[in-house]
Short mmCIF file of C-alpha atoms and ligand atoms in Angstrom, two decimals:
data_model
loop_
_atom_site.label_atom_id
_atom_site.label_comp_id
_atom_site.label_asym_id
_atom_site.label_seq_id
_atom_site.Cartn_x
_atom_site.Cartn_y
_atom_site.Cartn_z
CA MET A 1143 -23.46 -60.30 -6.33
CA SER A 1144 -24.95 -60.97 -9.46
CA GLU A 1145 -24.46 -64.82 -10.94
CA HIS A 1146 -22.82 -63.37 -13.39
CA LYS A 1147 -20.39 -60.99 -11.68
CA ARG A 1148 -19.55 -63.85 -9.38
CA HIS A 1149 -18.07 -66.03 -12.11
CA THR A 1150 -16.09 -63.51 -14.07
CA MET A 1151 -12.24 -63.78 -14.01
CA ASP A 1152 -10.24 -60.00 -13.38
CA PHE A 1153 -7.57 -60.47 -15.71
CA GLU A 1154 -6.61 -56.65 -14.31
CA LEU A 1155 -3.38 -55.97 -12.22
CA ASN A 1156 -4.88 -54.11 -9.18
CA PRO A 1157 -4.34 -50.58 -8.94
CA ALA A 1158 -1.05 -51.06 -6.36
CA GLN A 1159 0.36 -53.06 -8.61
CA ARG A 1160 -0.26 -51.14 -11.65
CA ASP A 1161 1.66 -48.75 -9.69
CA LEU A 1162 4.62 -50.69 -9.28
CA GLN A 1163 4.64 -51.39 -12.98
CA GLN A 1164 4.88 -48.29 -14.09
CA ARG A 1165 7.80 -46.96 -11.61
CA ALA A 1166 9.37 -50.05 -12.66
CA ARG A 1167 9.01 -49.05 -16.24
CA SER A 1168 9.44 -45.79 -15.61
CA PHE A 1169 12.93 -46.46 -13.77
CA ILE A 1170 14.32 -48.91 -17.21
CA GLY A 1171 12.84 -46.24 -19.15
CA THR A 1172 14.75 -43.13 -17.99
CA GLU A 1173 17.73 -44.44 -16.08
CA VAL A 1174 18.85 -47.45 -17.69
CA LEU A 1175 17.68 -47.41 -21.26
CA PRO A 1176 19.33 -44.07 -22.27
CA HIS A 1177 22.73 -44.88 -20.60
CA TYR A 1178 23.43 -48.49 -20.47
CA ARG A 1179 25.64 -48.44 -23.14
CA GLU A 1180 27.88 -46.48 -21.16
CA TRP A 1181 28.13 -49.30 -18.55
CA PRO A 1182 30.29 -52.14 -18.54
CA VAL A 1183 28.72 -55.43 -20.35
CA ALA A 1184 28.52 -57.59 -16.52
CA ASN A 1185 26.96 -55.94 -13.55
CA SER A 1186 30.33 -57.58 -11.44
CA ASP A 1187 32.39 -54.85 -13.25
CA TYR A 1188 30.45 -51.77 -12.58
CA SER A 1189 32.52 -49.45 -10.55
CA PRO A 1190 30.77 -48.59 -6.53
CA GLU A 1191 29.93 -45.22 -8.27
CA LEU A 1192 27.43 -46.61 -10.85
CA ASN A 1193 26.32 -49.30 -8.18
CA ALA A 1194 25.60 -46.98 -5.54
CA HIS A 1195 23.98 -44.51 -8.36
CA LEU A 1196 21.98 -47.50 -9.35
CA LYS A 1197 20.69 -48.34 -5.69
CA GLY A 1198 19.65 -44.84 -4.69
CA LYS A 1199 18.15 -44.51 -7.81
CA LEU A 1200 16.14 -48.06 -7.18
CA ALA A 1201 15.12 -46.83 -4.11
CA GLU A 1202 14.12 -43.35 -5.26
CA TYR A 1203 11.13 -45.10 -7.79
CA GLY A 1204 10.33 -47.48 -4.78
CA LEU A 1205 11.53 -50.25 -6.35
CA ALA A 1206 14.16 -51.58 -3.17
CA LYS A 1207 13.64 -54.83 -0.64
CA LEU A 1208 10.33 -55.39 -2.74
CA ILE A 1209 9.92 -59.11 -1.58
CA VAL A 1210 11.82 -58.79 1.85
CA PRO A 1211 9.20 -59.51 4.28
CA LYS A 1212 8.04 -56.20 6.00
CA GLU A 1213 9.65 -56.95 9.62
CA PHE A 1214 13.17 -57.30 8.08
CA GLY A 1215 12.64 -53.62 6.27
CA GLY A 1216 11.61 -54.61 3.77
CA GLN A 1217 8.19 -54.12 1.30
CA GLY A 1218 6.77 -57.49 1.87
CA LEU A 1219 5.37 -58.04 -2.08
CA GLY A 1220 4.46 -61.17 -3.18
CA PRO A 1221 5.40 -63.27 -6.37
CA MET A 1222 3.19 -61.76 -8.81
CA GLU A 1223 4.33 -58.07 -7.73
CA ASP A 1224 8.11 -59.88 -8.11
CA VAL A 1225 7.34 -61.23 -11.60
CA ILE A 1226 5.76 -57.78 -12.92
CA VAL A 1227 9.16 -55.65 -11.68
CA LEU A 1228 11.07 -58.70 -13.19
CA ALA A 1229 9.56 -58.46 -16.60
CA GLU A 1230 10.18 -54.72 -16.25
CA PHE A 1231 13.78 -54.80 -14.87
CA SER A 1232 14.49 -57.53 -18.10
CA LYS A 1233 13.66 -55.21 -20.93
CA SER A 1234 17.53 -54.14 -19.99
CA PRO A 1235 20.50 -55.57 -21.38
CA ARG A 1236 22.10 -55.27 -18.62
CA ARG A 1237 21.30 -56.34 -15.26
CA MET A 1238 20.72 -54.35 -12.42
CA PRO A 1239 23.69 -54.34 -9.36
CA GLY A 1240 24.36 -57.04 -7.08
CA GLY A 1241 24.14 -60.50 -7.02
CA PRO A 1242 21.04 -62.74 -8.41
CA PHE A 1243 20.08 -63.90 -5.24
CA ALA A 1244 17.45 -63.29 -2.86
CA PRO A 1245 18.09 -64.66 0.63
CA TRP A 1246 16.08 -67.63 1.25
CA PRO A 1247 13.15 -67.79 3.32
CA VAL A 1248 14.72 -70.95 5.41
CA LEU A 1249 17.10 -68.14 6.48
CA TYR A 1250 14.90 -65.35 7.79
CA GLN A 1251 13.98 -68.04 10.06
CA ALA A 1252 17.30 -68.89 11.26
CA PRO A 1253 18.80 -68.49 14.34
CA GLU A 1254 19.48 -64.58 15.43
CA LYS A 1255 23.46 -64.84 15.59
CA ILE A 1256 23.18 -66.62 11.76
CA ARG A 1257 21.17 -63.92 10.30
CA GLU A 1258 23.28 -61.17 11.61
CA LYS A 1259 26.01 -62.96 10.03
CA TYR A 1260 24.42 -64.26 6.85
CA LEU A 1261 21.20 -62.50 6.19
CA TYR A 1262 21.13 -58.95 7.26
CA PRO A 1263 24.24 -58.21 5.44
CA VAL A 1264 22.71 -59.28 2.11
CA LEU A 1265 19.43 -57.22 2.94
CA GLU A 1266 21.64 -54.15 3.45
CA GLY A 1267 23.45 -54.38 0.09
CA LYS A 1268 26.67 -55.29 2.26
CA THR A 1269 27.55 -58.46 0.69
CA GLY A 1270 25.79 -61.41 -1.67
CA TRP A 1271 25.83 -65.14 -1.48
CA SER A 1272 26.07 -68.25 -4.24
CA MET A 1273 25.24 -71.42 -3.60
CA CYS A 1274 26.64 -74.73 -4.94
CA PHE A 1275 24.39 -78.01 -5.23
CA THR A 1276 25.45 -78.71 -9.25
CA GLU A 1277 29.00 -80.73 -9.03
CA PRO A 1278 31.06 -82.40 -12.56
CA GLU A 1279 29.51 -85.93 -11.62
CA ALA A 1280 25.56 -84.55 -10.93
CA GLY A 1281 23.67 -81.62 -12.26
CA SER A 1282 19.92 -83.15 -13.12
CA ASP A 1283 19.99 -85.75 -11.16
CA LEU A 1284 20.82 -83.66 -7.84
CA ALA A 1285 20.35 -87.01 -5.28
CA GLY A 1286 23.76 -87.93 -7.06
CA ILE A 1287 25.72 -85.70 -5.64
CA ARG A 1288 29.16 -86.80 -4.01
CA THR A 1289 30.41 -84.08 -1.52
CA THR A 1290 30.50 -85.55 1.87
CA ALA A 1291 29.98 -83.34 5.35
CA VAL A 1292 31.01 -85.31 8.43
CA ARG A 1293 30.17 -84.24 11.60
CA LYS A 1294 33.31 -83.92 14.19
CA ASN A 1295 32.31 -82.60 17.79
CA ASP A 1296 31.02 -78.84 17.21
CA HIS A 1297 31.84 -78.73 13.82
CA TRP A 1298 31.05 -80.89 9.87
CA VAL A 1299 33.90 -81.15 7.60
CA LEU A 1300 33.47 -81.02 3.97
CA ASN A 1301 35.19 -82.23 0.65
CA GLY A 1302 33.79 -82.49 -2.67
CA THR A 1303 33.86 -80.87 -5.87
CA LYS A 1304 31.24 -78.21 -6.98
CA MET A 1305 30.40 -76.63 -10.16
CA TRP A 1306 28.58 -73.34 -11.45
CA ARG A 1307 29.37 -70.94 -8.52
CA THR A 1308 26.77 -68.33 -9.71
CA GLY A 1309 27.45 -64.82 -8.14
CA HIS A 1310 30.72 -65.38 -6.46
CA HIS A 1311 31.49 -61.56 -7.51
CA PHE A 1312 29.23 -60.44 -5.21
CA ALA A 1313 29.46 -63.39 -2.41
CA SER A 1314 31.15 -63.50 0.82
CA TYR A 1315 29.75 -66.87 1.51
CA THR A 1316 28.14 -70.37 -0.37
CA ALA A 1317 25.31 -72.66 0.22
CA VAL A 1318 26.79 -75.58 0.03
CA ALA A 1319 24.78 -79.23 -0.47
CA ALA A 1320 26.84 -82.12 1.21
CA VAL A 1321 25.46 -85.55 1.84
CA THR A 1322 25.66 -86.11 5.82
CA ASP A 1323 23.78 -89.56 5.46
CA PRO A 1324 24.69 -92.12 2.23
CA SER A 1325 21.61 -94.24 3.07
CA LYS A 1326 19.43 -92.07 3.15
CA GLY A 1327 19.25 -90.87 -0.24
CA PRO A 1328 17.77 -87.63 -1.37
CA LYS A 1329 16.54 -87.19 2.67
CA GLY A 1330 20.45 -87.51 3.58
CA ILE A 1331 21.57 -84.21 1.96
CA SER A 1332 21.63 -80.88 3.64
CA VAL A 1333 22.96 -77.28 3.14
CA PHE A 1334 25.93 -75.90 5.46
CA LEU A 1335 26.59 -72.23 4.88
CA VAL A 1336 30.29 -71.67 3.98
CA ASP A 1337 32.68 -68.36 4.34
CA ASN A 1338 34.24 -68.32 0.70
CA ASP A 1339 37.50 -67.20 2.82
CA THR A 1340 37.50 -70.68 5.21
CA PRO A 1341 40.79 -72.46 4.31
CA GLY A 1342 40.17 -75.58 1.79
CA PHE A 1343 37.47 -73.96 -0.12
CA THR A 1344 39.19 -72.89 -3.33
CA LYS A 1345 38.07 -71.82 -7.10
CA SER A 1346 39.34 -74.06 -9.36
CA ARG A 1347 38.54 -72.69 -12.05
CA ASP A 1348 36.64 -69.61 -13.99
CA ILE A 1349 33.99 -70.86 -16.48
CA PRO A 1350 33.23 -68.06 -19.19
CA VAL A 1351 29.77 -68.64 -20.46
CA ILE A 1352 27.64 -67.11 -23.44
CA ALA A 1353 26.00 -64.44 -21.60
CA ARG A 1354 28.27 -61.66 -21.29
CA GLN A 1355 26.00 -59.58 -19.08
CA TRP A 1356 26.22 -62.60 -16.32
CA GLY A 1357 29.65 -62.85 -15.60
CA THR A 1358 31.92 -66.02 -15.18
CA GLU A 1359 30.84 -69.06 -13.27
CA GLN A 1360 33.30 -70.91 -10.77
CA GLU A 1361 34.34 -74.46 -10.66
CA VAL A 1362 35.54 -74.83 -6.95
CA ARG A 1363 37.04 -77.49 -4.41
CA LEU A 1364 36.05 -78.19 -0.81
CA GLU A 1365 39.20 -80.05 0.83
CA ASN A 1366 38.85 -80.51 4.63
CA VAL A 1367 36.60 -77.70 5.21
CA ILE A 1368 35.89 -76.62 8.75
CA VAL A 1369 32.12 -75.48 9.25
CA PRO A 1370 30.82 -74.29 12.41
CA ALA A 1371 27.61 -76.80 13.59
CA GLU A 1372 25.52 -74.06 13.95
CA ASN A 1373 25.85 -73.04 9.93
CA LEU A 1374 23.68 -76.20 9.09
CA LEU A 1375 20.73 -74.37 7.17
CA GLY A 1376 17.54 -75.96 8.39
CA ALA A 1377 17.67 -79.55 9.64
CA GLU A 1378 19.97 -81.77 8.52
CA GLY A 1379 18.47 -84.28 5.42
CA GLU A 1380 16.35 -81.30 4.89
CA GLY A 1381 18.80 -79.92 1.75
CA PHE A 1382 17.15 -81.42 -1.04
CA SER A 1383 13.71 -79.76 0.00
CA ILE A 1384 15.47 -76.66 0.79
CA ALA A 1385 16.78 -76.97 -2.94
CA GLN A 1386 13.39 -77.52 -4.74
CA HIS A 1387 11.70 -74.66 -2.86
CA GLN A 1388 14.05 -72.43 -4.04
CA PHE A 1389 14.07 -73.63 -7.90
CA ASN A 1390 10.42 -73.55 -8.03
CA ARG A 1391 10.84 -70.12 -6.98
CA PHE A 1392 13.49 -69.36 -9.73
CA ARG A 1393 11.37 -70.97 -12.00
CA LEU A 1394 8.59 -68.53 -11.82
CA ARG A 1395 10.82 -65.78 -11.82
CA LEU A 1396 11.89 -67.10 -15.26
CA GLY A 1397 8.38 -66.29 -16.23
CA GLY A 1398 8.96 -62.47 -15.83
CA THR A 1399 12.45 -62.48 -17.16
CA ALA A 1400 11.22 -63.93 -20.98
CA LEU A 1401 7.74 -61.65 -20.16
CA GLY A 1402 10.15 -58.19 -20.14
CA MET A 1403 12.59 -60.12 -23.21
CA ALA A 1404 9.96 -60.98 -25.61
CA GLU A 1405 7.29 -57.74 -24.87
CA ARG A 1406 10.82 -55.53 -25.60
CA SER A 1407 11.80 -57.28 -28.19
CA GLN A 1408 8.24 -56.98 -30.06
CA GLU A 1409 8.34 -53.64 -29.38
CA LEU A 1410 11.31 -52.76 -30.97
CA ALA A 1411 10.21 -55.43 -33.95
CA VAL A 1412 6.73 -53.16 -34.44
CA GLU A 1413 8.54 -50.27 -34.53
CA TYR A 1414 10.92 -50.96 -37.19
CA ALA A 1415 8.59 -52.83 -39.00
CA ARG A 1416 6.02 -49.49 -39.14
CA GLU A 1417 9.26 -47.65 -39.99
CA ARG A 1418 11.58 -49.05 -42.28
CA LYS A 1419 10.12 -48.87 -46.21
CA VAL A 1420 10.96 -52.01 -48.40
CA PHE A 1421 9.92 -51.65 -51.94
CA GLY A 1422 7.95 -48.89 -51.76
CA LYS A 1423 5.75 -50.09 -48.78
CA ALA A 1424 6.35 -49.94 -45.05
CA LEU A 1425 7.80 -53.16 -44.26
CA GLY A 1426 5.05 -54.32 -41.93
CA ASP A 1427 2.90 -54.34 -44.81
CA ASN A 1428 4.26 -57.34 -45.61
CA GLN A 1429 2.61 -60.54 -44.64
CA ALA A 1430 5.40 -62.45 -44.19
CA ILE A 1431 6.29 -59.76 -41.41
CA GLN A 1432 3.21 -59.57 -40.30
CA TRP A 1433 2.75 -63.29 -39.53
CA MET A 1434 5.74 -63.01 -37.28
CA LEU A 1435 4.34 -60.16 -35.07
CA THR A 1436 1.28 -62.33 -35.05
CA ASP A 1437 3.28 -65.30 -33.83
CA ASN A 1438 5.63 -62.72 -31.35
CA GLN A 1439 1.83 -61.86 -29.69
CA TYR A 1440 0.73 -65.38 -29.00
CA ASP A 1441 3.52 -66.13 -27.56
CA ILE A 1442 3.91 -63.33 -24.94
CA GLU A 1443 -0.03 -63.29 -24.20
CA SER A 1444 0.87 -66.88 -23.45
CA ILE A 1445 3.89 -66.61 -21.53
CA ARG A 1446 1.96 -63.61 -19.53
CA LEU A 1447 -0.52 -65.68 -18.62
CA ASN A 1448 1.42 -68.67 -18.12
CA THR A 1449 3.59 -66.46 -15.41
CA TYR A 1450 0.70 -64.42 -13.82
CA TYR A 1451 -0.83 -67.84 -13.14
CA ALA A 1452 1.59 -69.58 -11.42
CA ALA A 1453 2.52 -66.55 -9.59
CA TRP A 1454 -1.44 -66.11 -8.44
CA MET A 1455 -1.09 -69.78 -7.70
CA VAL A 1456 1.86 -69.47 -5.45
CA ALA A 1457 0.53 -66.23 -3.70
CA ARG A 1458 -2.80 -68.64 -2.92
CA GLY A 1459 -0.85 -72.09 -1.77
CA GLY A 1460 2.96 -72.02 -1.55
CA TYR A 1461 5.20 -73.01 -3.94
CA SER A 1462 5.22 -76.50 -3.39
CA ALA A 1463 1.48 -76.76 -4.42
CA SER A 1464 2.46 -74.82 -7.45
CA ARG A 1465 5.52 -77.48 -8.68
CA LEU A 1466 3.50 -78.03 -12.14
CA GLN A 1467 2.62 -74.60 -12.90
CA ALA A 1468 6.42 -73.73 -11.75
CA ALA A 1469 8.03 -76.22 -14.02
CA MET A 1470 5.33 -75.30 -16.79
CA VAL A 1471 6.48 -71.41 -16.45
CA LYS A 1472 10.32 -72.41 -16.77
CA ALA A 1473 10.03 -74.83 -19.85
CA TYR A 1474 7.59 -73.19 -22.02
CA CYS A 1475 7.65 -69.75 -21.21
CA VAL A 1476 11.88 -69.77 -21.80
CA ASP A 1477 11.31 -71.27 -25.34
CA ALA A 1478 8.51 -68.85 -26.23
CA GLY A 1479 10.75 -65.94 -25.12
CA LEU A 1480 13.38 -67.24 -27.26
CA ARG A 1481 11.20 -67.97 -30.33
CA VAL A 1482 10.15 -63.71 -29.85
CA ILE A 1483 13.82 -62.66 -29.64
CA ASP A 1484 14.55 -64.78 -32.74
CA ARG A 1485 11.83 -63.55 -34.49
CA SER A 1486 12.08 -59.69 -33.81
CA MET A 1487 15.73 -60.11 -34.84
CA GLN A 1488 14.76 -61.33 -38.21
CA VAL A 1489 12.30 -58.65 -38.65
CA LEU A 1490 15.24 -56.13 -37.93
CA GLY A 1491 17.33 -57.78 -40.70
CA GLY A 1492 21.30 -56.57 -39.82
CA ARG A 1493 20.57 -54.33 -37.26
CA GLY A 1494 18.52 -57.15 -35.45
CA LEU A 1495 22.57 -59.00 -35.09
CA ALA A 1496 24.57 -55.75 -33.72
CA ILE A 1497 25.61 -56.89 -30.29
CA GLU A 1498 25.77 -52.61 -29.11
CA ASP A 1499 22.80 -51.36 -31.12
CA TYR A 1500 20.11 -53.83 -30.27
CA PRO A 1501 19.27 -55.95 -26.95
CA PHE A 1502 18.35 -58.91 -28.71
CA PHE A 1503 21.56 -61.06 -28.69
CA ASP A 1504 22.34 -60.44 -24.80
CA PHE A 1505 18.51 -61.31 -24.42
CA HIS A 1506 18.90 -64.80 -26.57
CA ASN A 1507 22.10 -65.72 -24.84
CA LEU A 1508 20.72 -64.93 -21.51
CA LEU A 1509 17.61 -66.55 -22.06
CA ARG A 1510 19.21 -69.55 -23.63
CA MET A 1511 21.37 -69.90 -20.61
CA CYS A 1512 17.84 -69.83 -18.43
CA LYS A 1513 16.90 -73.00 -20.60
CA GLN A 1514 19.33 -75.39 -18.63
CA MET A 1515 19.63 -73.38 -15.17
CA GLU A 1516 17.06 -74.09 -12.49
CA GLY A 1517 16.43 -77.44 -14.03
CA SER A 1518 16.72 -77.76 -17.43
CA THR A 1519 13.51 -78.09 -20.17
CA GLU A 1520 13.99 -82.32 -20.01
CA ILE A 1521 13.57 -82.01 -16.31
CA MET A 1522 10.79 -79.90 -16.15
CA LYS A 1523 8.72 -81.82 -18.69
CA ILE A 1524 9.50 -84.83 -16.05
CA VAL A 1525 8.12 -82.73 -12.93
CA MET A 1526 5.13 -81.83 -14.88
CA ALA A 1527 4.39 -85.18 -16.02
CA ARG A 1528 4.90 -86.56 -12.69
CA GLU A 1529 2.40 -83.94 -11.19
CA ILE A 1530 0.24 -84.69 -14.32
CA LEU A 1531 0.27 -88.86 -13.80
CA SER A 1532 -0.57 -88.00 -9.77
CA GLY A 1533 -3.52 -88.09 -10.83
CA GLU A 1534 -4.70 -85.29 -7.61
CA LEU A 1535 -4.61 -82.61 -10.63
CA ASN A 1536 -8.19 -81.09 -10.53
C1 FAD B 2548 25.18 -70.32 -16.30
C2 FAD B 2548 24.87 -71.68 -15.48
C3 FAD B 2548 24.52 -70.97 -13.92
C4 FAD B 2548 24.73 -71.89 -13.26
N1 FAD B 2548 24.53 -71.59 -11.84
C5 FAD B 2548 24.37 -72.54 -10.88
C6 FAD B 2548 24.39 -72.46 -9.23
O1 FAD B 2548 24.21 -71.20 -9.01
N2 FAD B 2548 24.54 -73.28 -8.56
C7 FAD B 2548 24.35 -74.79 -8.77
O2 FAD B 2548 24.31 -75.45 -8.05
N3 FAD B 2548 24.27 -75.25 -10.18
C8 FAD B 2548 24.14 -73.90 -11.03
N4 FAD B 2548 24.24 -74.01 -12.41
C9 FAD B 2548 24.02 -75.40 -12.70
C10 FAD B 2548 22.42 -76.25 -13.48
O3 FAD B 2548 21.77 -76.29 -12.78
C11 FAD B 2548 22.95 -77.33 -14.03
O4 FAD B 2548 23.45 -76.80 -15.32
C12 FAD B 2548 21.61 -77.90 -14.62
O5 FAD B 2548 21.17 -78.85 -13.20
C13 FAD B 2548 21.71 -79.47 -15.43
O6 FAD B 2548 23.08 -80.03 -14.90
P1 FAD B 2548 24.01 -80.37 -15.98
O7 FAD B 2548 24.92 -79.60 -16.55
O8 FAD B 2548 25.08 -81.29 -15.02
O9 FAD B 2548 23.60 -81.49 -16.78
P2 FAD B 2548 22.97 -82.98 -16.81
O10 FAD B 2548 22.77 -83.52 -15.55
O11 FAD B 2548 24.85 -83.66 -17.25
O12 FAD B 2548 21.88 -82.87 -17.96
C14 FAD B 2548 22.85 -83.14 -19.69
C15 FAD B 2548 21.23 -82.86 -20.70
O13 FAD B 2548 20.71 -84.12 -20.32
C16 FAD B 2548 19.11 -83.75 -19.93
N5 FAD B 2548 18.94 -84.77 -19.00
C17 FAD B 2548 19.28 -85.13 -17.81
N6 FAD B 2548 18.35 -86.08 -17.52
C18 FAD B 2548 17.28 -86.39 -18.36
C19 FAD B 2548 16.43 -87.57 -18.14
N7 FAD B 2548 16.32 -88.35 -17.67
N8 FAD B 2548 15.59 -87.60 -19.77
C20 FAD B 2548 16.17 -86.28 -20.15
N9 FAD B 2548 16.62 -85.49 -20.53
C21 FAD B 2548 17.84 -85.52 -19.28
C22 FAD B 2548 19.41 -82.30 -19.41
O14 FAD B 2548 18.32 -81.78 -20.01
C23 FAD B 2548 20.53 -81.76 -20.24
O15 FAD B 2548 20.00 -80.78 -21.41
C24 FAD B 2548 23.87 -73.47 -13.24
C25 FAD B 2548 24.52 -73.69 -14.88
C26 FAD B 2548 24.73 -72.80 -15.74
C27 FAD B 2548 24.97 -73.12 -17.27
#
């Protein structure tokens, strides 16, 4: 191999990734974009028939169980493939059927009895799950949670209040973070799998949010909730690190979401700029419009490079070795995506604000919500600064 060849970086997707991207693109272009206006807005309102239809189509296009390990009946694909598909799916203003969360890796390592109850039904699409870390008094500062879990013989007793439970429409259980040893700070937090119908585990209220396709969030109460000892996920005191792993995973995925929304917004803006005539010429012949499209392109390419690079880092070294990149994707790509959506709305004039005709409103509201979820932009900058100042970056 020549010196030149050895040092060439390859920015192309490999043939299998391109094929996957094409299938996801074709699924969205054929099965979703021409039809979604006939569907309910929130996927929690999809009929069983629509859910079954979409799940069948996903399987037909080879897009089911993408990141489920092969030994559990999935395709065993990695983080890069995950973001490639997510980017295509995010070009639709409607969500795919089912809950928002893939099972945590730690659940695959749980004892068989736990997997039978909590993992396999999720993999088979029979149920979903939610997670409750955040509380009314502790969000960004996760170590400040107050929900307690006290061991009594063969079970734990949980008490506390949780906010922002997502995905409850599809869920039969919730992963709840609670303090098991107050003297140990973050190392005294553990996670429990709690069946949603356990006595004492109740909804206090629904919280509607700005993204209408998302459904509602929930605030929930735990009052002397009894959880079998075996429902402790991982080891006692591992809750904080389980959560961090999961957050890094979500943060990377949000890069895929931002990429798809930004690409679709630009596609619509370019189409309009080419076709619309103003003052006797194409809208896109005006420099003010051209600059919006060029600024969009900078942002899109930056989102793509950031996200793909982070996915490549994760594939090589895992999530804990990619904290900086995952935080950067979350902080940068969400804002860049919002800029592209906003400029594209402007290019389309009044049409950009028509919420049934165009996807900008749904894109914007979902992405704006993502700016706060999974660690806000400010918290991402704190994570990044910690990594940068550690002196260990090369
Ligand atoms: C739609 C939605 C879905 C969610 N789903 C879930 C879920 O399923 N499960 C779950 O457990 N949680 C969930 N959350 C909660 C989410 O993770 C929290 O909202 C987030 O962690 C921020 O916490 P907070 O809202 O309490 O804000 P706070 O912690 O009160 O922060 C308020 C503001 O201050 C900023 N801030 C905080 N600390 C600092 C600092 N040191 N320096 C500078 N700025 C700072 C934050 O960035 C934020 O903008 C969800 C939230 C939303 C909106």
